Amino acid sequence: MTNQINNPQTRQWQEMSQRHHLAPFSDYKQLHEKGPRIITRAEGVHLWDSEGNEILDGMAGLWCIAVGYGREELVEAASRQMRELPFYNTFFQTAHPPVLELAKAISEITPPGLNHVFFTGSGSEGNDTMLRLVRHYWACKGQPNKKVIIGRVNGYHGSTVAGASLGGMKFMHEQGDLPIPGIVHIPQPYWFGEGGDMSPEEFGIWAADQLEKKILEVGEDNVAAFIAEPIQGAGGVIIPPESYWPRIREILAKYDILFVADEVICGFGRTGEWFGSDYYGNSPDLMTIAKGLTSGYVPMGGLVVSDKVFEVINECGDFNHGFTYSGHPVAAAVALENIRILREEKIIEKVKAETAPYLQQRLRELADHPLVGEVRGVGMLGAIELVKDKQTRERYPEELAVGMICRGHCFANGLVMRAVGDTMIIAPPLVISRDEIDELVSKARLSLDLTLRDVQA
């Protein structure tokens, strides 16, 4: 693959980008100088750009393409619904069949007791909804002081004002005077990066105990909820030590606060179970969903609410919150068809029994590379830590931007693999085959070799 531009239309599209398009999470000056890569079509687990280059999508779009690109069933579901009822809102005591059928379908696959769904346009909106609903819940119970929500450093819960505040990413907080009041953070369970001399088990207990410490510091009477991703995705595929979640469950059982699982990335089969909460045996009071809900074909998110929470808000008058596109009928129709495909083709069962074990086995072969300090993963999630010293876990100087060097080589060699600092992460479509896993690992190794060459130079 080459960065050389041969197609005149590529240049035209790049000029449109420079003149008119503001891209998410972008340095606009840098993007203007370089120009975006223009993706024009996709099929299965592969993308093609406007220059005709084929690229294996190791990030499932943005963690969301579960059933693969090019599924005509999803296109037909959208088309049928657009002809029948392209839009109607769910305000003012109205509804439509797709949103009601989808709410029922979601209740059939979520962990026990999670039977009610508030629909949104994205995971970010789902977490905004969560913040408002959690505070509404405690006010309904006569405890309006319970407002504080505890998140984790380096967690990611979206980029709206509330979502970015709930997340613990400092570079996001530096813009816009965030986090907003009433949100605090505890350390993340990132053993490789922050565990020091502790064993993974010791560090998992320590990291979990920070939740109890924070509850006591803020005061149980002031804490509304704890929000966490089962596995931190955008933070670098941070997989907690095995001791972490059991200890968190003990702490949550001890205090009168709600537990919110952000399943935007882990949900809909990514871990080899329907939800990350199933994988870890957690029982959240609320769950945020999006991405894999529609396999990314149309925007949709939601907040799944437990019977326990619903029974309180059900007796408390209006919940004054909502979006024009809450439960959009076309998105609901696509989500229903996506869930049908996942179920009937037993895609999640295949991930658990066949392809995820193979992916994790092949990925771990990269641990012998001189640049690699750790390889970790669960299901269709993986992370490769790039280090200067494998024994001490010492990183290269930040100004070298080793992760970005590697990311550049990946793209040049036909692979999308994301860099989070010097951690390379993957989350391919759930339908990736063994041969395509071999392709992914082969391209990743080549990119690591080229990165090492550049670093040594």
Coordinates of C-alpha atoms in Angstrom, one line a residue:
M1 CA 0.0 0.0 0.0
T2 CA 1.2 3.5 -0.8
N3 CA 0.3 7.0 0.4
Q4 CA 0.7 8.3 -3.2
I5 CA -2.5 9.7 -4.7
N6 CA -3.3 8.5 -8.2
N7 CA -7.0 9.0 -8.2
P8 CA -8.0 12.7 -9.0
Q9 CA -11.2 12.3 -7.0
T10 CA -9.2 11.5 -3.8
R11 CA -7.7 14.9 -4.0
Q12 CA -11.1 16.5 -4.6
W13 CA -12.5 14.8 -1.5
Q14 CA -9.5 15.8 0.6
E15 CA -10.0 19.4 -0.5
M16 CA -13.7 19.2 0.6
S17 CA -12.4 17.9 3.9
Q18 CA -10.0 20.8 4.2
R19 CA -12.6 23.4 3.3
H20 CA -15.7 22.2 5.1
H21 CA -15.5 19.1 7.3
L22 CA -14.6 19.2 11.0
A23 CA -13.6 15.6 12.0
P24 CA -13.9 14.2 15.6
F25 CA -10.7 14.1 17.8
S26 CA -8.5 15.7 15.2
D27 CA -5.7 18.2 15.0
Y28 CA -7.2 20.3 12.1
K29 CA -3.9 21.9 11.1
Q30 CA -2.2 18.4 10.8
L31 CA -5.3 16.9 9.0
H32 CA -5.3 19.8 6.6
E33 CA -1.6 19.2 5.7
K34 CA -1.9 15.5 5.4
G35 CA -5.5 15.0 4.1
P36 CA -7.7 12.1 5.3
R37 CA -7.7 8.7 3.9
I38 CA -10.9 8.3 2.0
I39 CA -12.7 5.0 2.7
T40 CA -15.2 4.2 -0.1
R41 CA -16.5 0.7 0.4
A42 CA -16.5 -2.3 2.7
E43 CA -17.3 -6.0 2.7
G44 CA -17.0 -8.6 5.4
V45 CA -14.0 -7.5 7.5
H46 CA -12.2 -5.5 4.8
L47 CA -12.3 -1.8 3.7
W48 CA -11.2 -0.2 0.4
D49 CA -10.0 3.3 0.1
S50 CA -10.4 5.7 -2.9
E51 CA -6.9 4.6 -4.2
G52 CA -8.1 1.0 -4.4
N53 CA -6.1 -0.2 -1.4
E54 CA -7.6 -3.1 0.6
I55 CA -7.4 -2.8 4.4
L56 CA -8.3 -5.4 7.1
D57 CA -10.5 -3.5 9.6
G58 CA -9.0 -4.6 12.9
M59 CA -11.2 -2.1 14.8
A60 CA -14.6 -3.0 13.5
G61 CA -15.2 0.5 12.4
L62 CA -15.2 2.0 15.9
W63 CA -15.7 -1.2 17.9
C64 CA -19.2 -1.6 16.3
I65 CA -19.3 -3.7 13.2
A66 CA -20.4 -7.0 14.8
V67 CA -21.9 -8.9 11.9
G68 CA -19.5 -7.6 9.3
Y69 CA -19.9 -5.1 6.4
G70 CA -22.2 -5.7 3.5
R71 CA -25.1 -7.5 5.3
E72 CA -28.0 -7.1 2.9
E73 CA -30.5 -8.1 5.6
L74 CA -29.7 -4.9 7.5
V75 CA -30.0 -2.8 4.4
E76 CA -33.4 -4.4 3.6
A77 CA -34.6 -3.9 7.2
A78 CA -33.9 -0.2 6.9
S79 CA -35.4 0.0 3.5
R80 CA -38.7 -1.7 4.5
Q81 CA -39.0 0.5 7.6
M82 CA -38.3 3.7 5.6
R83 CA -41.1 2.8 3.3
E84 CA -43.6 2.0 6.0
L85 CA -42.8 4.5 8.8
P86 CA -39.5 6.5 8.2
F87 CA -39.9 8.5 11.4
Y88 CA -42.1 9.1 14.3
N89 CA -41.2 10.2 17.8
T90 CA -41.8 8.4 21.1
F91 CA -42.8 11.5 23.0
F92 CA -46.3 12.4 24.2
Q93 CA -47.6 8.9 24.9
T94 CA -47.0 7.5 21.4
A95 CA -44.8 4.5 20.2
H96 CA -44.4 2.3 17.2
P97 CA -43.9 -1.4 16.7
P98 CA -40.1 -1.5 16.0
V99 CA -39.1 0.3 19.2
L100 CA -41.5 -1.9 21.3
E101 CA -40.3 -5.1 19.7
L102 CA -36.7 -4.0 20.1
A103 CA -37.1 -3.2 23.8
K104 CA -38.5 -6.7 24.3
A105 CA -35.7 -8.3 22.3
I106 CA -33.1 -6.5 24.4
S107 CA -34.7 -7.6 27.6
E108 CA -34.4 -11.3 26.4
I109 CA -30.6 -11.1 26.1
T110 CA -29.6 -8.8 29.0
P111 CA -28.6 -10.1 32.4
P112 CA -31.5 -11.0 34.7
G113 CA -33.6 -8.1 36.0
L114 CA -32.7 -5.7 33.2
N115 CA -36.0 -5.3 31.4
H116 CA -36.6 -1.7 30.5
V117 CA -34.8 0.4 27.8
F118 CA -34.6 4.1 27.2
F119 CA -33.3 4.7 23.7
T120 CA -30.8 7.3 22.5
G121 CA -28.8 8.1 19.5
S122 CA -25.4 7.1 20.8
G123 CA -23.6 5.7 23.8
S124 CA -22.6 9.2 24.8
E125 CA -26.3 10.2 25.0
G126 CA -26.9 6.9 26.9
N127 CA -24.5 8.0 29.6
D128 CA -26.1 11.5 29.7
T129 CA -29.4 9.8 30.2
M130 CA -27.9 7.6 32.9
L131 CA -26.7 10.6 34.9
R132 CA -30.1 12.3 34.8
L133 CA -32.0 9.1 35.6
V134 CA -29.8 8.1 38.5
R135 CA -30.2 11.5 40.1
H136 CA -33.9 11.4 39.4
Y137 CA -34.1 7.9 41.0
W138 CA -32.5 9.1 44.3
A139 CA -34.6 12.2 44.4
C140 CA -37.7 10.0 44.0
K141 CA -36.5 8.0 47.0
G142 CA -36.3 11.1 49.1
Q143 CA -32.4 11.2 49.0
P144 CA -31.7 14.1 46.6
N145 CA -28.2 14.6 48.1
K146 CA -27.1 11.3 46.5
K147 CA -25.7 13.0 43.3
V148 CA -22.0 12.1 43.0
I149 CA -21.1 9.5 40.4
I150 CA -17.7 7.7 40.7
G151 CA -15.9 6.9 37.5
R152 CA -12.4 5.7 36.7
V153 CA -9.3 7.4 35.5
N154 CA -8.8 6.7 31.8
G155 CA -12.3 5.3 31.5
Y156 CA -14.3 6.4 28.5
H157 CA -18.0 7.1 28.6
G158 CA -18.4 9.4 25.5
S159 CA -17.7 12.9 24.6
T160 CA -20.8 14.9 25.4
V161 CA -20.3 17.2 28.4
A162 CA -21.6 14.6 30.9
G163 CA -20.0 11.7 29.0
A164 CA -16.6 13.3 28.9
S165 CA -16.9 14.2 32.6
L166 CA -17.9 10.7 33.6
G167 CA -14.9 9.4 31.7
G168 CA -11.5 9.9 33.2
M169 CA -9.4 11.2 30.3
K170 CA -7.4 14.2 31.3
F171 CA -6.7 15.4 27.8
M172 CA -10.5 15.7 27.3
H173 CA -11.0 17.4 30.7
E174 CA -8.5 20.1 29.8
Q175 CA -10.9 21.4 27.1
G176 CA -14.2 22.8 28.3
D177 CA -13.6 23.1 32.0
L178 CA -14.4 19.4 32.8
P179 CA -15.4 17.4 34.7
I180 CA -18.7 19.0 35.7
P181 CA -19.4 19.0 39.4
G182 CA -20.6 15.8 41.1
I183 CA -18.3 13.5 39.3
V184 CA -15.1 12.0 40.8
H185 CA -12.6 9.3 39.7
I186 CA -10.6 6.4 41.1
P187 CA -7.6 4.7 39.7
Q188 CA -8.0 2.2 36.8
P189 CA -7.1 -1.5 37.2
Y190 CA -4.2 -1.3 34.7
W191 CA -1.6 -3.7 36.1
F192 CA 0.9 -3.5 33.2
G193 CA 1.1 0.3 33.2
E194 CA 0.6 1.0 36.9
G195 CA 0.9 -2.2 39.0
G196 CA 4.5 -1.5 39.9
D197 CA 6.0 -4.4 42.0
M198 CA 2.6 -5.8 43.0
S199 CA 1.4 -9.1 41.5
P200 CA -1.7 -8.8 39.3
E201 CA -3.8 -10.3 42.0
E202 CA -2.6 -7.8 44.7
F203 CA -3.0 -4.9 42.3
G204 CA -6.6 -5.9 41.4
I205 CA -7.5 -5.9 45.1
W206 CA -5.8 -2.5 45.6
A207 CA -7.5 -1.0 42.6
A208 CA -10.9 -2.3 43.7
D209 CA -10.4 -1.0 47.3
Q210 CA -10.0 2.5 45.9
L211 CA -13.8 2.4 45.2
E212 CA -14.6 1.9 48.9
K213 CA -12.0 4.5 49.9
K214 CA -13.7 7.0 47.6
I215 CA -17.2 6.2 48.8
L216 CA -16.1 6.8 52.4
E217 CA -14.3 10.0 51.4
V218 CA -17.3 11.5 49.6
G219 CA -19.8 10.0 52.0
E220 CA -22.2 7.1 51.2
D221 CA -25.2 9.5 51.6
N222 CA -23.8 11.6 48.7
V223 CA -22.8 8.9 46.3
A224 CA -25.4 8.0 43.6
A225 CA -23.5 5.4 41.5
F226 CA -20.3 3.8 40.3
I227 CA -19.9 3.6 36.5
A228 CA -17.3 1.3 34.8
E229 CA -16.7 -0.5 31.6
P230 CA -16.2 -4.3 32.1
I231 CA -13.1 -3.9 30.0
Q232 CA -11.8 -0.4 29.3
G233 CA -11.9 0.0 25.6
A234 CA -10.7 3.4 24.4
G235 CA -8.3 3.5 27.4
G236 CA -6.2 0.8 25.9
V237 CA -8.2 -2.5 26.3
I238 CA -7.5 -2.6 30.1
I239 CA -8.4 -6.0 31.3
P240 CA -8.7 -6.0 35.1
P241 CA -6.8 -8.7 37.1
E242 CA -9.0 -11.7 38.0
S243 CA -9.2 -10.4 41.6
Y244 CA -10.8 -7.1 40.6
W245 CA -14.4 -7.6 39.8
P246 CA -15.1 -10.1 42.7
R247 CA -13.8 -7.5 45.1
I248 CA -15.8 -4.7 43.4
R249 CA -18.9 -6.8 43.8
E250 CA -18.2 -7.2 47.6
I251 CA -17.9 -3.4 47.9
L252 CA -21.0 -2.6 45.9
A253 CA -23.0 -5.1 48.1
K254 CA -21.9 -3.2 51.2
Y255 CA -23.1 0.3 50.2
D256 CA -26.3 1.8 49.0
I257 CA -25.2 3.0 45.6
L258 CA -26.1 2.0 42.0
F259 CA -23.8 0.1 39.7
V260 CA -23.7 1.2 36.0
A261 CA -22.0 -1.0 33.5
D262 CA -21.0 0.9 30.3
E263 CA -21.4 -1.9 27.8
V264 CA -21.1 0.3 24.7
I265 CA -17.9 -1.6 23.6
C266 CA -18.2 -4.9 25.5
G267 CA -21.9 -5.5 24.6
F268 CA -23.4 -7.7 21.9
G269 CA -20.8 -10.4 21.8
R270 CA -17.4 -8.6 22.0
T271 CA -16.3 -10.8 25.0
G272 CA -17.8 -14.0 23.7
E273 CA -20.8 -13.5 25.9
W274 CA -23.8 -11.2 25.1
F275 CA -22.4 -8.6 27.5
G276 CA -19.2 -8.0 29.5
S277 CA -21.3 -8.2 32.6
D278 CA -22.2 -11.8 31.7
Y279 CA -18.5 -12.6 31.2
Y280 CA -17.5 -11.3 34.6
G281 CA -20.7 -12.4 36.5
N282 CA -21.6 -8.8 37.4
S283 CA -25.2 -7.6 38.1
P284 CA -25.5 -4.0 37.1
D285 CA -28.5 -1.8 38.0
L286 CA -28.2 0.1 34.7
M287 CA -26.3 -0.7 31.4
T288 CA -25.4 1.7 28.6
I289 CA -25.5 0.2 25.1
A290 CA -24.7 1.3 21.5
K291 CA -22.3 0.3 18.8
G292 CA -22.9 -3.4 18.3
L293 CA -26.6 -2.9 18.9
T294 CA -27.0 -2.1 15.2
S295 CA -23.5 -3.3 14.1
G296 CA -22.9 0.4 13.4
Y297 CA -25.1 0.5 10.3
V298 CA -27.2 3.3 11.8
P299 CA -26.7 5.3 14.9
M300 CA -28.5 4.0 18.1
G301 CA -27.8 3.7 21.8
G302 CA -29.7 3.2 24.9
L303 CA -29.8 2.8 28.7
V304 CA -31.1 -0.5 30.0
V305 CA -32.7 -0.1 33.4
S306 CA -33.3 -2.7 36.1
D307 CA -36.6 -3.6 37.6
K308 CA -35.3 -2.2 40.9
V309 CA -34.7 1.2 39.4
F310 CA -37.8 1.2 37.2
E311 CA -40.2 0.5 40.1
V312 CA -39.1 3.7 41.8
I313 CA -39.2 6.0 38.8
N314 CA -42.5 4.5 37.7
E315 CA -44.2 6.0 40.7
C316 CA -42.5 9.4 40.4
G317 CA -44.2 11.4 37.6
D318 CA -42.5 12.6 34.5
F319 CA -38.9 11.9 33.7
N320 CA -38.2 15.2 31.9
H321 CA -35.6 14.0 29.4
G322 CA -35.5 12.7 25.8
F323 CA -34.2 13.1 22.3
T324 CA -36.0 13.6 19.0
Y325 CA -34.5 10.3 17.7
S326 CA -35.1 8.2 20.9
G327 CA -36.2 4.9 19.5
H328 CA -36.0 6.0 15.8
P329 CA -38.0 3.4 13.9
V330 CA -35.4 2.8 11.2
A331 CA -32.6 2.3 13.8
A332 CA -34.9 0.0 15.8
A333 CA -35.7 -2.1 12.7
V334 CA -32.0 -2.5 11.9
A335 CA -31.1 -3.3 15.6
L336 CA -33.9 -6.0 15.6
E337 CA -32.5 -7.6 12.5
N338 CA -28.9 -7.4 13.8
I339 CA -29.9 -9.2 17.0
R340 CA -31.7 -11.8 14.9
I341 CA -28.6 -12.4 12.9
L342 CA -26.4 -12.7 16.0
R343 CA -28.8 -15.2 17.5
E344 CA -29.8 -17.3 14.5
E345 CA -26.3 -17.6 13.1
K346 CA -24.9 -18.3 16.6
I347 CA -22.2 -15.7 16.0
I348 CA -21.5 -15.1 19.7
E349 CA -21.3 -18.8 20.4
K350 CA -18.8 -19.2 17.5
V351 CA -16.7 -16.4 18.9
K352 CA -16.6 -18.0 22.3
A353 CA -15.9 -21.5 21.2
E354 CA -13.8 -21.1 18.0
T355 CA -12.6 -17.7 16.7
A356 CA -11.8 -15.9 19.9
P357 CA -9.6 -18.6 21.3
Y358 CA -7.8 -18.8 18.0
L359 CA -7.3 -15.0 17.9
Q360 CA -6.0 -14.9 21.4
Q361 CA -3.6 -17.8 20.7
R362 CA -2.3 -16.1 17.5
L363 CA -2.0 -12.7 19.1
R364 CA 0.1 -14.0 22.0
E365 CA 2.7 -15.3 19.5
L366 CA 3.6 -11.6 19.1
A367 CA 4.9 -11.6 22.7
D368 CA 8.2 -12.8 21.5
H369 CA 8.8 -9.6 19.5
P370 CA 11.6 -7.4 20.9
L371 CA 9.2 -4.4 21.0
V372 CA 6.4 -6.2 22.9
G373 CA 6.1 -6.1 26.7
E374 CA 2.7 -7.8 27.0
V375 CA -0.1 -9.2 24.9
R376 CA -3.5 -9.4 26.5
G377 CA -7.1 -10.0 25.3
V378 CA -10.6 -11.3 25.9
G379 CA -12.9 -12.5 23.1
M380 CA -12.6 -10.2 20.2
L381 CA -10.5 -7.6 22.1
G382 CA -6.7 -7.4 22.2
A383 CA -3.9 -5.1 23.2
I384 CA -0.1 -5.2 22.5
E385 CA 2.1 -3.1 24.8
L386 CA 5.1 -1.5 23.0
V387 CA 8.1 -1.1 25.4
K388 CA 11.8 -0.3 25.4
D389 CA 12.6 -2.9 28.1
K390 CA 10.6 -6.1 28.4
Q391 CA 11.8 -6.9 31.9
T392 CA 11.2 -3.5 33.5
R393 CA 8.2 -2.5 31.3
E394 CA 10.0 0.8 30.6
R395 CA 8.5 2.8 27.8
Y396 CA 10.2 4.7 25.0
P397 CA 10.3 8.5 25.4
E398 CA 6.9 10.0 24.8
E399 CA 8.1 12.3 22.1
L400 CA 9.1 9.3 19.9
A401 CA 5.3 8.4 19.6
V402 CA 6.1 4.8 19.0
G403 CA 2.5 3.8 19.0
M404 CA 1.7 6.3 16.2
I405 CA 4.7 5.1 14.2
C406 CA 3.3 1.5 14.5
R407 CA -0.2 2.7 13.6
G408 CA 1.2 4.4 10.4
H409 CA 2.9 1.1 9.4
C410 CA -0.2 -0.8 10.0
F411 CA -2.3 1.4 7.8
A412 CA 0.4 1.4 5.1
N413 CA 0.4 -2.5 5.2
G414 CA -3.4 -2.9 5.0
L415 CA -4.4 -3.1 8.6
V416 CA -6.4 -0.8 10.9
M417 CA -4.9 -1.2 14.4
R418 CA -5.4 1.7 16.8
A419 CA -2.7 3.3 19.0
V420 CA -3.5 4.4 22.6
G421 CA -0.2 5.9 23.6
D422 CA 2.2 3.0 23.0
T423 CA -0.5 0.4 23.3
M424 CA -1.8 -1.1 20.1
I425 CA -5.3 -2.3 20.3
I426 CA -7.7 -4.4 18.1
A427 CA -11.4 -5.3 18.1
P428 CA -12.2 -6.9 14.7
P429 CA -15.7 -7.7 13.5
L430 CA -17.1 -10.7 15.3
V431 CA -17.4 -12.6 12.0
I432 CA -13.6 -12.6 11.3
S433 CA -12.5 -16.0 10.1
R434 CA -9.3 -18.0 11.0
D435 CA -7.7 -17.1 7.7
E436 CA -8.4 -13.4 8.3
I437 CA -7.0 -13.7 11.9
D438 CA -3.9 -15.1 10.3
E439 CA -3.8 -12.1 8.0
L440 CA -4.3 -9.7 10.9
V441 CA -1.5 -11.2 12.9
S442 CA 0.9 -11.4 9.9
K443 CA 0.3 -7.7 9.1
A444 CA 0.7 -6.8 12.8
R445 CA 4.1 -8.6 13.0
L446 CA 5.3 -6.9 9.8
S447 CA 4.3 -3.5 11.2
L448 CA 6.1 -4.2 14.5
D449 CA 9.2 -5.1 12.6
L450 CA 9.1 -1.9 10.7
T451 CA 8.4 0.1 13.9
L452 CA 11.4 -1.5 15.6
R453 CA 13.6 -0.6 12.6
D454 CA 12.4 3.1 12.8
V455 CA 12.9 3.3 16.5
Q456 CA 16.4 1.8 16.3
A457 CA 17.3 4.3 13.6

